[in-house]
């Protein structure tokens, strides 16, 4: 009986892990689409292929290695401290959305140093991208954590 519960729990953790990986991919795609949409709105132009590859690479690396681990940490802390399901979902979403500055700052540091590029219009595109990623990942991860997973009885 105890072993069956442990196996069920492992299966539930695997399902949540797969869903969180999907949330990470979906939130990155949402952020990238926000970047593209704002680029058209600000400058009236799209992304050329060379720039697209560079943007996908650098923002993808920032999202994967900086954003997602911190979003998961924020979600875990809020999940343990929140007063209920609604507070968990709201606070995780808001705090992950406010975390946009760190991944964007890493890109700025790599290319121009912190302060010259930090307050440019192009930097605001990255801020909006990472804010959208944080908001969407925060919401999705909070919903996934609250999702009831039940095992089927044979």
mmCIF file of C-alpha atoms in Angstrom:
data_model
loop_
_atom_site.group_PDB
_atom_site.id
_atom_site.type_symbol
_atom_site.label_atom_id
_atom_site.label_comp_id
_atom_site.label_asym_id
_atom_site.label_seq_id
_atom_site.Cartn_x
_atom_site.Cartn_y
_atom_site.Cartn_z
ATOM 1 C CA UNK A 1 0.000 0.000 0.000
ATOM 2 C CA UNK A 2 2.757 2.454 0.928
ATOM 3 C CA UNK A 3 4.752 1.469 -2.149
ATOM 4 C CA UNK A 4 1.687 2.016 -4.356
ATOM 5 C CA UNK A 5 1.242 5.525 -2.951
ATOM 6 C CA UNK A 6 4.905 6.300 -3.571
ATOM 7 C CA UNK A 7 4.560 5.117 -7.172
ATOM 8 C CA UNK A 8 1.427 7.207 -7.649
ATOM 9 C CA UNK A 9 3.206 10.236 -6.179
ATOM 10 C CA UNK A 10 6.166 9.720 -8.549
ATOM 11 C CA UNK A 11 3.773 9.514 -11.483
ATOM 12 C CA UNK A 12 2.062 12.713 -10.399
ATOM 13 C CA UNK A 13 5.422 14.460 -10.052
ATOM 14 C CA UNK A 14 6.375 13.305 -13.544
ATOM 15 C CA UNK A 15 3.124 14.644 -14.984
ATOM 16 C CA UNK A 16 3.635 17.983 -13.229
ATOM 17 C CA UNK A 17 7.237 18.112 -14.467
ATOM 18 C CA UNK A 18 6.138 17.554 -18.058
ATOM 19 C CA UNK A 19 3.430 20.198 -17.691
ATOM 20 C CA UNK A 20 5.936 22.675 -16.208
ATOM 21 C CA UNK A 21 8.322 22.025 -19.112
ATOM 22 C CA UNK A 22 5.451 22.756 -21.477
ATOM 23 C CA UNK A 23 4.678 25.922 -19.510
ATOM 24 C CA UNK A 24 8.309 27.021 -19.877
ATOM 25 C CA UNK A 25 8.183 26.563 -23.655
ATOM 26 C CA UNK A 26 4.774 28.217 -23.990
ATOM 27 C CA UNK A 27 5.749 31.183 -21.812
ATOM 28 C CA UNK A 28 8.914 31.714 -23.875
ATOM 29 C CA UNK A 29 6.887 31.659 -27.080
ATOM 30 C CA UNK A 30 4.415 34.175 -25.611
ATOM 31 C CA UNK A 31 7.290 36.471 -24.611
ATOM 32 C CA UNK A 32 8.882 36.230 -28.043
ATOM 33 C CA UNK A 33 5.577 37.058 -29.725
ATOM 34 C CA UNK A 34 5.222 40.093 -27.429
ATOM 35 C CA UNK A 35 8.738 41.177 -28.477
ATOM 36 C CA UNK A 36 7.851 40.833 -32.173
ATOM 37 C CA UNK A 37 4.542 42.645 -31.752
ATOM 38 C CA UNK A 38 6.114 45.555 -29.910
ATOM 39 C CA UNK A 39 8.921 45.764 -32.465
ATOM 40 C CA UNK A 40 6.346 46.267 -35.196
ATOM 41 C CA UNK A 41 4.463 48.784 -33.010
ATOM 42 C CA UNK A 42 7.564 50.825 -32.088
ATOM 43 C CA UNK A 43 9.555 50.788 -35.319
ATOM 44 C CA UNK A 44 7.076 49.509 -37.859
ATOM 45 C CA UNK A 45 9.395 46.709 -38.935
ATOM 46 C CA UNK A 46 9.790 43.008 -38.402
ATOM 47 C CA UNK A 47 12.833 40.950 -37.466
ATOM 48 C CA UNK A 48 15.403 40.035 -40.109
ATOM 49 C CA UNK A 49 16.631 36.429 -40.066
ATOM 50 C CA UNK A 50 20.064 37.139 -38.573
ATOM 51 C CA UNK A 51 18.573 39.212 -35.763
ATOM 52 C CA UNK A 52 15.855 36.631 -35.175
ATOM 53 C CA UNK A 53 18.407 33.878 -34.614
ATOM 54 C CA UNK A 54 20.399 36.049 -32.228
ATOM 55 C CA UNK A 55 17.318 37.145 -30.294
ATOM 56 C CA UNK A 56 16.023 33.579 -30.041
ATOM 57 C CA UNK A 57 19.398 32.336 -28.821
ATOM 58 C CA UNK A 58 20.139 35.005 -26.194
ATOM 59 C CA UNK A 59 16.618 35.380 -24.855
ATOM 60 C CA UNK A 60 16.180 31.606 -24.893
ATOM 61 C CA UNK A 61 19.341 31.086 -22.858
ATOM 62 C CA UNK A 62 18.299 33.803 -20.394
ATOM 63 C CA UNK A 63 14.830 32.307 -20.095
ATOM 64 C CA UNK A 64 16.093 28.753 -19.667
ATOM 65 C CA UNK A 65 19.004 29.320 -17.284
ATOM 66 C CA UNK A 66 17.910 32.416 -15.353
ATOM 67 C CA UNK A 67 14.176 32.914 -15.733
ATOM 68 C CA UNK A 68 12.719 29.431 -15.330
ATOM 69 C CA UNK A 69 14.800 28.420 -12.261
ATOM 70 C CA UNK A 70 13.885 31.650 -10.481
ATOM 71 C CA UNK A 71 10.240 31.410 -11.569
ATOM 72 C CA UNK A 72 10.132 27.900 -10.096
ATOM 73 C CA UNK A 73 11.788 29.114 -6.889
ATOM 74 C CA UNK A 74 9.318 31.984 -6.597
ATOM 75 C CA UNK A 75 6.429 29.588 -7.218
ATOM 76 C CA UNK A 76 7.674 27.120 -4.613
ATOM 77 C CA UNK A 77 8.125 29.798 -1.942
ATOM 78 C CA UNK A 78 4.752 31.398 -2.640
ATOM 79 C CA UNK A 79 3.030 27.992 -2.739
ATOM 80 C CA UNK A 80 4.348 27.209 0.751
ATOM 81 C CA UNK A 81 3.547 30.637 2.215
ATOM 82 C CA UNK A 82 0.297 31.585 0.450
ATOM 83 C CA UNK A 83 -2.907 31.663 2.418
ATOM 84 C CA UNK A 84 -4.938 29.749 -0.135
ATOM 85 C CA UNK A 85 -5.282 28.788 -3.779
ATOM 86 C CA UNK A 86 -6.305 32.241 -5.009
ATOM 87 C CA UNK A 87 -3.453 33.959 -3.159
ATOM 88 C CA UNK A 88 -1.022 31.371 -4.497
ATOM 89 C CA UNK A 89 -2.083 31.950 -8.100
ATOM 90 C CA UNK A 90 -2.163 35.754 -7.843
ATOM 91 C CA UNK A 91 1.138 36.164 -5.978
ATOM 92 C CA UNK A 92 3.039 33.664 -8.118
ATOM 93 C CA UNK A 93 1.838 35.376 -11.299
ATOM 94 C CA UNK A 94 2.625 38.894 -10.065
ATOM 95 C CA UNK A 95 6.043 38.089 -8.585
ATOM 96 C CA UNK A 96 7.179 36.117 -11.643
ATOM 97 C CA UNK A 97 6.023 38.994 -13.843
ATOM 98 C CA UNK A 98 8.015 41.486 -11.772
ATOM 99 C CA UNK A 99 11.146 39.363 -12.082
ATOM 100 C CA UNK A 100 11.719 40.508 -15.700
ATOM 101 C CA UNK A 101 14.681 42.715 -14.848
ATOM 102 C CA UNK A 102 17.276 40.013 -14.115
ATOM 103 C CA UNK A 103 17.183 38.123 -17.448
ATOM 104 C CA UNK A 104 17.053 41.412 -19.374
ATOM 105 C CA UNK A 105 19.979 42.802 -17.352
ATOM 106 C CA UNK A 106 22.076 39.744 -18.210
ATOM 107 C CA UNK A 107 21.570 40.378 -21.924
ATOM 108 C CA UNK A 108 22.414 44.068 -21.458
ATOM 109 C CA UNK A 109 25.604 43.219 -19.554
ATOM 110 C CA UNK A 110 26.742 40.830 -22.270
ATOM 111 C CA UNK A 111 26.466 43.360 -25.062
ATOM 112 C CA UNK A 112 26.932 46.900 -23.808
ATOM 113 C CA UNK A 113 27.415 47.091 -20.091
ATOM 114 C CA UNK A 114 24.601 47.754 -17.713
ATOM 115 C CA UNK A 115 23.835 51.449 -17.884
ATOM 116 C CA UNK A 116 24.245 52.542 -21.529
ATOM 117 C CA UNK A 117 21.706 50.052 -22.872
ATOM 118 C CA UNK A 118 19.553 49.692 -19.773
ATOM 119 C CA UNK A 119 17.284 52.652 -20.563
ATOM 120 C CA UNK A 120 16.897 52.348 -24.328
ATOM 121 C CA UNK A 121 13.823 51.584 -26.379
ATOM 122 C CA UNK A 122 15.363 48.266 -27.409
ATOM 123 C CA UNK A 123 15.853 47.350 -23.757
ATOM 124 C CA UNK A 124 12.163 48.016 -23.165
ATOM 125 C CA UNK A 125 11.383 45.325 -25.754
ATOM 126 C CA UNK A 126 13.351 42.824 -23.671
ATOM 127 C CA UNK A 127 11.677 44.032 -20.468
ATOM 128 C CA UNK A 128 8.264 43.476 -22.020
ATOM 129 C CA UNK A 129 9.301 40.075 -23.368
ATOM 130 C CA UNK A 130 10.561 38.835 -20.009
ATOM 131 C CA UNK A 131 7.623 40.381 -18.140
ATOM 132 C CA UNK A 132 5.221 38.518 -20.448
ATOM 133 C CA UNK A 133 7.225 35.321 -19.956
ATOM 134 C CA UNK A 134 7.152 35.745 -16.184
ATOM 135 C CA UNK A 135 3.442 36.517 -16.046
ATOM 136 C CA UNK A 136 2.506 33.588 -18.266
ATOM 137 C CA UNK A 137 4.879 31.117 -16.599
ATOM 138 C CA UNK A 138 3.822 32.277 -13.129
ATOM 139 C CA UNK A 139 0.148 31.806 -13.934
ATOM 140 C CA UNK A 140 0.658 28.450 -15.653
ATOM 141 C CA UNK A 141 2.932 27.060 -12.944
ATOM 142 C CA UNK A 142 0.572 28.149 -10.158
ATOM 143 C CA UNK A 143 -2.330 26.470 -11.936
ATOM 144 C CA UNK A 144 -0.257 23.316 -12.499
ATOM 145 C CA UNK A 145 0.730 23.194 -8.817
ATOM 146 C CA UNK A 146 -2.929 23.494 -7.827
ATOM 147 C CA UNK A 147 -4.121 20.948 -10.392
ATOM 148 C CA UNK A 148 -5.618 17.897 -8.700
ATOM 149 C CA UNK A 149 -4.011 14.755 -10.087
ATOM 150 C CA UNK A 150 -5.806 11.578 -9.119
ATOM 151 C CA UNK A 151 -4.804 8.047 -9.877
ATOM 152 C CA UNK A 152 -7.199 5.610 -11.458
ATOM 153 C CA UNK A 153 -8.122 2.640 -9.358
ATOM 154 C CA UNK A 154 -7.952 -0.696 -11.173
#
